[in-house]
């Protein structure tokens, strides 16, 4: 399968714990995006990378959230001290930046904070 | 089973009918628009896109119309099939920004 993959697919954690999600983009794609989606809503942008550089972060991304893409390939999204309001689907997408680029989405990681 | 102009959160159509899903976008500077289909438990899947220098683009069974004057986008699905049942989102981009801004979704249900 050469699509975008995300792990884990589901994560249940207790409030206050830290969690980390991984995204593996399509191999030749230089852009990688993180979105958050709550039930019944469209995805909301969190952050994106071009190669290893993080180019934009949403104001939605509090200090408890950090994302990395150390070698310009896979990316991790970490949430520290999780809160119940963090419960959502976390989606990763990648694209080949050529001005306009279709974003290919992974299946998402569903986070439940108890 | 059609709606024109107005965004509806849900749309129910009979199999074989044509469907029209509407979307209003917010940024007049947006120059690239995409329609995505999202099935339960999956990430959004690209359907069709259109650039702002066009007002219509056709794919296989799908057509996207863009009206920049009123900042309106629509997706037409011909001969709707049960496999088309999903949530449909429009998204807007502008060429200097990396992110997509998604609109409100429309849940399409196709009745056999």
PDB file of C-alpha atoms in Angstrom:
ATOM      1  CA  UNK A   1       0.000   0.000   0.000  1.00  0.00           C
ATOM      2  CA  UNK A   2       1.613   3.260  -1.102  1.00  0.00           C
ATOM      3  CA  UNK A   3      -0.907   5.637   0.499  1.00  0.00           C
ATOM      4  CA  UNK A   4      -0.585   7.725   3.645  1.00  0.00           C
ATOM      5  CA  UNK A   5      -0.477   5.588   6.772  1.00  0.00           C
ATOM      6  CA  UNK A   6      -1.131   6.578  10.362  1.00  0.00           C
ATOM      7  CA  UNK A   7      -0.474   4.770  13.611  1.00  0.00           C
ATOM      8  CA  UNK A   8      -2.080   3.947  15.863  1.00  0.00           C
ATOM      9  CA  UNK A   9      -5.569   3.918  14.365  1.00  0.00           C
ATOM     10  CA  UNK A  10      -7.169   4.246  17.775  1.00  0.00           C
ATOM     11  CA  UNK A  11      -5.850   5.546  21.076  1.00  0.00           C
ATOM     12  CA  UNK A  12      -7.637   5.656  24.396  1.00  0.00           C
ATOM     13  CA  UNK A  13      -5.881   7.526  27.151  1.00  0.00           C
ATOM     14  CA  UNK A  14      -6.582   9.064  30.516  1.00  0.00           C
ATOM     15  CA  UNK A  15      -6.682  12.780  31.005  1.00  0.00           C
ATOM     16  CA  UNK A  16      -3.259  14.160  31.786  1.00  0.00           C
ATOM     17  CA  UNK A  17      -1.317  11.516  29.865  1.00  0.00           C
ATOM     18  CA  UNK A  18       0.876  12.244  26.860  1.00  0.00           C
ATOM     19  CA  UNK A  19       0.204  10.654  23.483  1.00  0.00           C
ATOM     20  CA  UNK A  20       2.150  10.519  20.246  1.00  0.00           C
ATOM     21  CA  UNK A  21       0.857   9.751  16.774  1.00  0.00           C
ATOM     22  CA  UNK A  22       2.851   8.879  13.693  1.00  0.00           C
ATOM     23  CA  UNK A  23       2.197   9.659  10.041  1.00  0.00           C
ATOM     24  CA  UNK A  24       4.027   8.161   7.081  1.00  0.00           C
ATOM     25  CA  UNK A  25       3.302  10.177   3.945  1.00  0.00           C
ATOM     26  CA  UNK A  26       3.508   9.071   0.333  1.00  0.00           C
ATOM     27  CA  UNK A  27       7.228   8.717  -0.210  1.00  0.00           C
ATOM     28  CA  UNK A  28       7.870  11.418  -2.807  1.00  0.00           C
ATOM     29  CA  UNK A  29       5.585  13.998  -1.204  1.00  0.00           C
ATOM     30  CA  UNK A  30       7.399  16.955   0.310  1.00  0.00           C
ATOM     31  CA  UNK A  31       4.420  18.508   2.088  1.00  0.00           C
ATOM     32  CA  UNK A  32       2.801  16.974   5.144  1.00  0.00           C
ATOM     33  CA  UNK A  33      -0.251  18.302   6.964  1.00  0.00           C
ATOM     34  CA  UNK A  34      -1.996  17.599  10.246  1.00  0.00           C
ATOM     35  CA  UNK A  35      -5.710  18.215  10.708  1.00  0.00           C
ATOM     36  CA  UNK A  36      -8.148  17.557  13.525  1.00  0.00           C
ATOM     37  CA  UNK A  37     -11.723  16.485  12.933  1.00  0.00           C
ATOM     38  CA  UNK A  38     -14.515  16.268  15.455  1.00  0.00           C
ATOM     39  CA  UNK A  39     -17.773  14.469  14.861  1.00  0.00           C
ATOM     40  CA  UNK A  40     -19.925  16.113  12.225  1.00  0.00           C
ATOM     41  CA  UNK A  41     -17.359  18.768  11.344  1.00  0.00           C
ATOM     42  CA  UNK A  42     -14.896  19.228   8.538  1.00  0.00           C
ATOM     43  CA  UNK A  43     -11.188  18.799   9.210  1.00  0.00           C
ATOM     44  CA  UNK A  44      -9.503  21.774  10.872  1.00  0.00           C
ATOM     45  CA  UNK A  45      -5.953  22.645   9.945  1.00  0.00           C
ATOM     46  CA  UNK A  46      -3.336  22.259  12.680  1.00  0.00           C
ATOM     47  CA  UNK A  47       0.070  22.526  11.045  1.00  0.00           C
ATOM     48  CA  UNK A  48       2.079  21.663   7.954  1.00  0.00           C
ATOM     49  CA  UNK A  49       5.626  20.911   6.906  1.00  0.00           C
ATOM     50  CA  UNK A  50       7.519  21.366   3.709  1.00  0.00           C
ATOM     51  CA  UNK A  51      10.278  18.809   3.920  1.00  0.00           C
ATOM     52  CA  UNK A  52      11.505  19.113   7.532  1.00  0.00           C
ATOM     53  CA  UNK A  53      10.513  22.766   7.992  1.00  0.00           C
ATOM     54  CA  UNK A  54       7.311  23.524   9.881  1.00  0.00           C
ATOM     55  CA  UNK A  55       5.878  26.401   7.873  1.00  0.00           C
ATOM     56  CA  UNK A  56       2.615  27.187   9.617  1.00  0.00           C
ATOM     57  CA  UNK A  57       0.858  26.419  12.875  1.00  0.00           C
ATOM     58  CA  UNK A  58      -2.781  27.115  13.563  1.00  0.00           C
ATOM     59  CA  UNK A  59      -3.853  29.120  16.575  1.00  0.00           C
ATOM     60  CA  UNK A  60      -5.791  25.959  17.449  1.00  0.00           C
ATOM     61  CA  UNK A  61      -2.465  24.336  18.260  1.00  0.00           C
ATOM     62  CA  UNK A  62      -1.868  25.058  21.921  1.00  0.00           C
ATOM     63  CA  UNK A  63       1.505  24.754  23.631  1.00  0.00           C
ATOM     64  CA  UNK A  64       0.564  21.201  24.585  1.00  0.00           C
ATOM     65  CA  UNK A  65       0.772  20.162  20.927  1.00  0.00           C
ATOM     66  CA  UNK A  66       4.034  19.677  19.099  1.00  0.00           C
ATOM     67  CA  UNK A  67       4.755  18.223  15.698  1.00  0.00           C
ATOM     68  CA  UNK A  68       8.011  17.170  14.122  1.00  0.00           C
ATOM     69  CA  UNK A  69       9.238  15.895  10.798  1.00  0.00           C
ATOM     70  CA  UNK A  70      12.913  15.387  11.548  1.00  0.00           C
ATOM     71  CA  UNK A  71      14.147  13.973   8.264  1.00  0.00           C
ATOM     72  CA  UNK A  72      11.480  15.266   5.950  1.00  0.00           C
ATOM     73  CA  UNK A  73       9.810  11.869   5.779  1.00  0.00           C
ATOM     74  CA  UNK A  74       7.506  10.645   8.583  1.00  0.00           C
ATOM     75  CA  UNK A  75       6.016  13.020  11.123  1.00  0.00           C
ATOM     76  CA  UNK A  76       4.925  12.754  14.741  1.00  0.00           C
ATOM     77  CA  UNK A  77       2.266  14.731  16.573  1.00  0.00           C
ATOM     78  CA  UNK A  78       2.533  14.766  20.352  1.00  0.00           C
ATOM     79  CA  UNK A  79      -0.119  15.979  22.749  1.00  0.00           C
ATOM     80  CA  UNK A  80       1.024  16.548  26.312  1.00  0.00           C
ATOM     81  CA  UNK A  81      -1.259  16.541  29.336  1.00  0.00           C
ATOM     82  CA  UNK A  82      -4.256  15.477  27.299  1.00  0.00           C
ATOM     83  CA  UNK A  83      -7.666  16.964  28.033  1.00  0.00           C
ATOM     84  CA  UNK A  84     -11.108  15.593  27.221  1.00  0.00           C
ATOM     85  CA  UNK A  85     -11.486  18.318  24.610  1.00  0.00           C
ATOM     86  CA  UNK A  86      -8.596  16.771  22.679  1.00  0.00           C
ATOM     87  CA  UNK A  87     -10.791  13.800  21.791  1.00  0.00           C
ATOM     88  CA  UNK A  88     -11.047  13.842  18.015  1.00  0.00           C
ATOM     89  CA  UNK A  89      -9.837  12.223  14.823  1.00  0.00           C
ATOM     90  CA  UNK A  90      -6.330  13.365  13.911  1.00  0.00           C
ATOM     91  CA  UNK A  91      -5.772  13.271  10.181  1.00  0.00           C
ATOM     92  CA  UNK A  92      -2.524  13.433   8.296  1.00  0.00           C
ATOM     93  CA  UNK A  93      -2.262  14.332   4.623  1.00  0.00           C
ATOM     94  CA  UNK A  94       0.587  14.707   2.169  1.00  0.00           C
ATOM     95  CA  UNK A  95       1.041  16.400  -1.175  1.00  0.00           C
ATOM     96  CA  UNK A  96       3.622  17.072  -3.805  1.00  0.00           C
ATOM     97  CA  UNK A  97       4.005  20.815  -3.838  1.00  0.00           C
ATOM     98  CA  UNK A  98       3.837  22.158  -7.353  1.00  0.00           C
ATOM     99  CA  UNK A  99       1.820  25.292  -6.673  1.00  0.00           C
ATOM    100  CA  UNK A 100      -1.490  23.524  -6.457  1.00  0.00           C
ATOM    101  CA  UNK A 101      -1.373  20.070  -4.960  1.00  0.00           C
ATOM    102  CA  UNK A 102      -4.006  17.508  -4.184  1.00  0.00           C
ATOM    103  CA  UNK A 103      -3.723  16.389  -0.581  1.00  0.00           C
ATOM    104  CA  UNK A 104      -3.908  12.661   0.046  1.00  0.00           C
ATOM    105  CA  UNK A 105      -5.304  11.812   3.447  1.00  0.00           C
ATOM    106  CA  UNK A 106      -4.505   8.927   5.730  1.00  0.00           C
ATOM    107  CA  UNK A 107      -7.163   6.985   7.647  1.00  0.00           C
ATOM    108  CA  UNK A 108      -6.659   9.034  10.806  1.00  0.00           C
ATOM    109  CA  UNK A 109      -5.966   8.294  14.458  1.00  0.00           C
ATOM    110  CA  UNK A 110      -9.021   8.431  16.676  1.00  0.00           C
ATOM    111  CA  UNK A 111      -8.127   9.746  20.123  1.00  0.00           C
ATOM    112  CA  UNK A 112     -10.423   9.275  23.093  1.00  0.00           C
ATOM    113  CA  UNK A 113      -9.463  11.005  26.322  1.00  0.00           C
ATOM    114  CA  UNK A 114     -11.265   9.628  29.370  1.00  0.00           C
TER     115      UNK A 114
ATOM    116  CA  UNK B   1     -33.500  14.911  -4.813  1.00  0.00           C
ATOM    117  CA  UNK B   2     -31.655  18.104  -5.936  1.00  0.00           C
ATOM    118  CA  UNK B   3     -30.889  21.323  -4.130  1.00  0.00           C
ATOM    119  CA  UNK B   4     -29.501  24.404  -5.838  1.00  0.00           C
ATOM    120  CA  UNK B   5     -27.782  27.235  -4.118  1.00  0.00           C
ATOM    121  CA  UNK B   6     -28.430  26.362  -0.513  1.00  0.00           C
ATOM    122  CA  UNK B   7     -26.025  24.306   1.557  1.00  0.00           C
ATOM    123  CA  UNK B   8     -27.840  21.439   3.220  1.00  0.00           C
ATOM    124  CA  UNK B   9     -26.289  19.304   5.952  1.00  0.00           C
ATOM    125  CA  UNK B  10     -28.078  16.226   4.627  1.00  0.00           C
ATOM    126  CA  UNK B  11     -29.304  15.190   1.208  1.00  0.00           C
ATOM    127  CA  UNK B  12     -31.270  12.067   0.364  1.00  0.00           C
ATOM    128  CA  UNK B  13     -31.694  10.955  -3.233  1.00  0.00           C
ATOM    129  CA  UNK B  14     -33.020   7.966  -5.091  1.00  0.00           C
ATOM    130  CA  UNK B  15     -30.538   5.694  -6.813  1.00  0.00           C
ATOM    131  CA  UNK B  16     -30.116   6.820 -10.398  1.00  0.00           C
ATOM    132  CA  UNK B  17     -31.086  10.442  -9.744  1.00  0.00           C
ATOM    133  CA  UNK B  18     -28.645  13.314 -10.064  1.00  0.00           C
ATOM    134  CA  UNK B  19     -27.356  14.983  -6.892  1.00  0.00           C
ATOM    135  CA  UNK B  20     -26.225  18.547  -6.345  1.00  0.00           C
ATOM    136  CA  UNK B  21     -24.243  19.433  -3.251  1.00  0.00           C
ATOM    137  CA  UNK B  22     -23.577  23.095  -2.529  1.00  0.00           C
ATOM    138  CA  UNK B  23     -20.867  24.910  -0.652  1.00  0.00           C
ATOM    139  CA  UNK B  24     -20.144  28.537   0.166  1.00  0.00           C
ATOM    140  CA  UNK B  25     -16.512  29.493   0.629  1.00  0.00           C
ATOM    141  CA  UNK B  26     -15.230  32.380   2.654  1.00  0.00           C
ATOM    142  CA  UNK B  27     -12.017  33.792   1.202  1.00  0.00           C
ATOM    143  CA  UNK B  28     -12.226  35.782  -2.015  1.00  0.00           C
ATOM    144  CA  UNK B  29      -8.468  35.248  -2.424  1.00  0.00           C
ATOM    145  CA  UNK B  30      -8.899  31.464  -2.660  1.00  0.00           C
ATOM    146  CA  UNK B  31      -7.776  30.204  -6.036  1.00  0.00           C
ATOM    147  CA  UNK B  32      -8.018  26.437  -5.768  1.00  0.00           C
ATOM    148  CA  UNK B  33     -10.984  24.369  -4.659  1.00  0.00           C
ATOM    149  CA  UNK B  34     -11.415  20.690  -3.989  1.00  0.00           C
ATOM    150  CA  UNK B  35     -14.291  18.361  -3.279  1.00  0.00           C
ATOM    151  CA  UNK B  36     -13.654  15.443  -0.946  1.00  0.00           C
ATOM    152  CA  UNK B  37     -15.719  12.372  -0.133  1.00  0.00           C
ATOM    153  CA  UNK B  38     -15.426  10.892   3.344  1.00  0.00           C
ATOM    154  CA  UNK B  39     -16.794   7.478   4.214  1.00  0.00           C
ATOM    155  CA  UNK B  40     -17.297   6.370   7.772  1.00  0.00           C
ATOM    156  CA  UNK B  41     -14.010   5.576   9.517  1.00  0.00           C
ATOM    157  CA  UNK B  42     -11.865   6.824   6.646  1.00  0.00           C
ATOM    158  CA  UNK B  43      -9.984   9.960   5.768  1.00  0.00           C
ATOM    159  CA  UNK B  44     -11.274  12.354   3.095  1.00  0.00           C
ATOM    160  CA  UNK B  45     -10.776  11.156  -0.470  1.00  0.00           C
ATOM    161  CA  UNK B  46     -10.179  13.541  -3.371  1.00  0.00           C
ATOM    162  CA  UNK B  47     -12.990  13.663  -5.938  1.00  0.00           C
ATOM    163  CA  UNK B  48     -12.347  16.641  -8.193  1.00  0.00           C
ATOM    164  CA  UNK B  49     -10.688  20.040  -8.105  1.00  0.00           C
ATOM    165  CA  UNK B  50     -11.007  23.331  -9.912  1.00  0.00           C
ATOM    166  CA  UNK B  51      -8.855  26.428 -10.203  1.00  0.00           C
ATOM    167  CA  UNK B  52     -10.260  29.919  -9.971  1.00  0.00           C
ATOM    168  CA  UNK B  53      -9.597  30.629 -13.655  1.00  0.00           C
ATOM    169  CA  UNK B  54     -12.278  28.086 -14.530  1.00  0.00           C
ATOM    170  CA  UNK B  55     -15.991  27.986 -13.810  1.00  0.00           C
ATOM    171  CA  UNK B  56     -16.684  24.352 -14.655  1.00  0.00           C
ATOM    172  CA  UNK B  57     -14.780  21.109 -14.645  1.00  0.00           C
ATOM    173  CA  UNK B  58     -16.015  17.625 -15.402  1.00  0.00           C
ATOM    174  CA  UNK B  59     -14.834  14.248 -14.246  1.00  0.00           C
ATOM    175  CA  UNK B  60     -16.296  10.797 -14.405  1.00  0.00           C
ATOM    176  CA  UNK B  61     -19.951  11.242 -13.306  1.00  0.00           C
ATOM    177  CA  UNK B  62     -19.001  14.405 -11.377  1.00  0.00           C
ATOM    178  CA  UNK B  63     -18.998  18.075 -12.318  1.00  0.00           C
ATOM    179  CA  UNK B  64     -17.828  20.988 -10.220  1.00  0.00           C
ATOM    180  CA  UNK B  65     -19.156  24.483 -10.807  1.00  0.00           C
ATOM    181  CA  UNK B  66     -17.504  27.592  -9.416  1.00  0.00           C
ATOM    182  CA  UNK B  67     -19.213  30.963  -9.086  1.00  0.00           C
ATOM    183  CA  UNK B  68     -16.639  33.422  -7.834  1.00  0.00           C
ATOM    184  CA  UNK B  69     -19.078  36.322  -7.816  1.00  0.00           C
ATOM    185  CA  UNK B  70     -21.072  34.813  -4.970  1.00  0.00           C
ATOM    186  CA  UNK B  71     -18.268  32.567  -3.644  1.00  0.00           C
ATOM    187  CA  UNK B  72     -20.217  29.415  -4.311  1.00  0.00           C
ATOM    188  CA  UNK B  73     -19.124  25.943  -5.311  1.00  0.00           C
ATOM    189  CA  UNK B  74     -21.268  22.984  -6.254  1.00  0.00           C
ATOM    190  CA  UNK B  75     -20.701  19.310  -6.933  1.00  0.00           C
ATOM    191  CA  UNK B  76     -23.009  17.496  -9.284  1.00  0.00           C
ATOM    192  CA  UNK B  77     -23.084  13.710  -9.245  1.00  0.00           C
ATOM    193  CA  UNK B  78     -24.796  12.050 -12.181  1.00  0.00           C
ATOM    194  CA  UNK B  79     -26.736   8.803 -11.816  1.00  0.00           C
ATOM    195  CA  UNK B  80     -26.086   8.599  -8.080  1.00  0.00           C
ATOM    196  CA  UNK B  81     -25.253   5.116  -6.795  1.00  0.00           C
ATOM    197  CA  UNK B  82     -25.427   3.576  -3.307  1.00  0.00           C
ATOM    198  CA  UNK B  83     -21.620   3.686  -3.182  1.00  0.00           C
ATOM    199  CA  UNK B  84     -21.824   7.460  -3.373  1.00  0.00           C
ATOM    200  CA  UNK B  85     -23.338   7.575   0.118  1.00  0.00           C
ATOM    201  CA  UNK B  86     -20.854   9.498   2.257  1.00  0.00           C
ATOM    202  CA  UNK B  87     -20.111  12.933   3.688  1.00  0.00           C
ATOM    203  CA  UNK B  88     -18.935  15.449   1.098  1.00  0.00           C
ATOM    204  CA  UNK B  89     -16.740  18.423   1.936  1.00  0.00           C
ATOM    205  CA  UNK B  90     -15.555  21.310  -0.154  1.00  0.00           C
ATOM    206  CA  UNK B  91     -12.180  22.845   0.634  1.00  0.00           C
ATOM    207  CA  UNK B  92     -10.558  26.078  -0.428  1.00  0.00           C
ATOM    208  CA  UNK B  93      -6.885  26.903  -0.827  1.00  0.00           C
ATOM    209  CA  UNK B  94      -4.876  29.854  -1.964  1.00  0.00           C
ATOM    210  CA  UNK B  95      -1.663  29.346  -3.788  1.00  0.00           C
ATOM    211  CA  UNK B  96       0.616  30.927  -1.206  1.00  0.00           C
ATOM    212  CA  UNK B  97      -0.837  28.923   1.662  1.00  0.00           C
ATOM    213  CA  UNK B  98      -0.333  25.258   2.332  1.00  0.00           C
ATOM    214  CA  UNK B  99      -3.462  24.460   4.249  1.00  0.00           C
ATOM    215  CA  UNK B 100      -6.956  23.661   3.075  1.00  0.00           C
ATOM    216  CA  UNK B 101      -9.941  25.250   4.775  1.00  0.00           C
ATOM    217  CA  UNK B 102     -12.879  22.886   4.801  1.00  0.00           C
ATOM    218  CA  UNK B 103     -16.525  23.851   4.594  1.00  0.00           C
ATOM    219  CA  UNK B 104     -19.458  22.260   6.341  1.00  0.00           C
ATOM    220  CA  UNK B 105     -20.074  18.735   5.159  1.00  0.00           C
ATOM    221  CA  UNK B 106     -23.147  17.354   3.459  1.00  0.00           C
ATOM    222  CA  UNK B 107     -24.206  13.802   4.238  1.00  0.00           C
ATOM    223  CA  UNK B 108     -25.486  12.178   1.063  1.00  0.00           C
ATOM    224  CA  UNK B 109     -27.742   9.154   1.440  1.00  0.00           C
ATOM    225  CA  UNK B 110     -28.673   7.181  -1.661  1.00  0.00           C
ATOM    226  CA  UNK B 111     -31.841   5.136  -1.390  1.00  0.00           C
ATOM    227  CA  UNK B 112     -32.012   1.960  -3.480  1.00  0.00           C
TER     228      UNK B 112
END
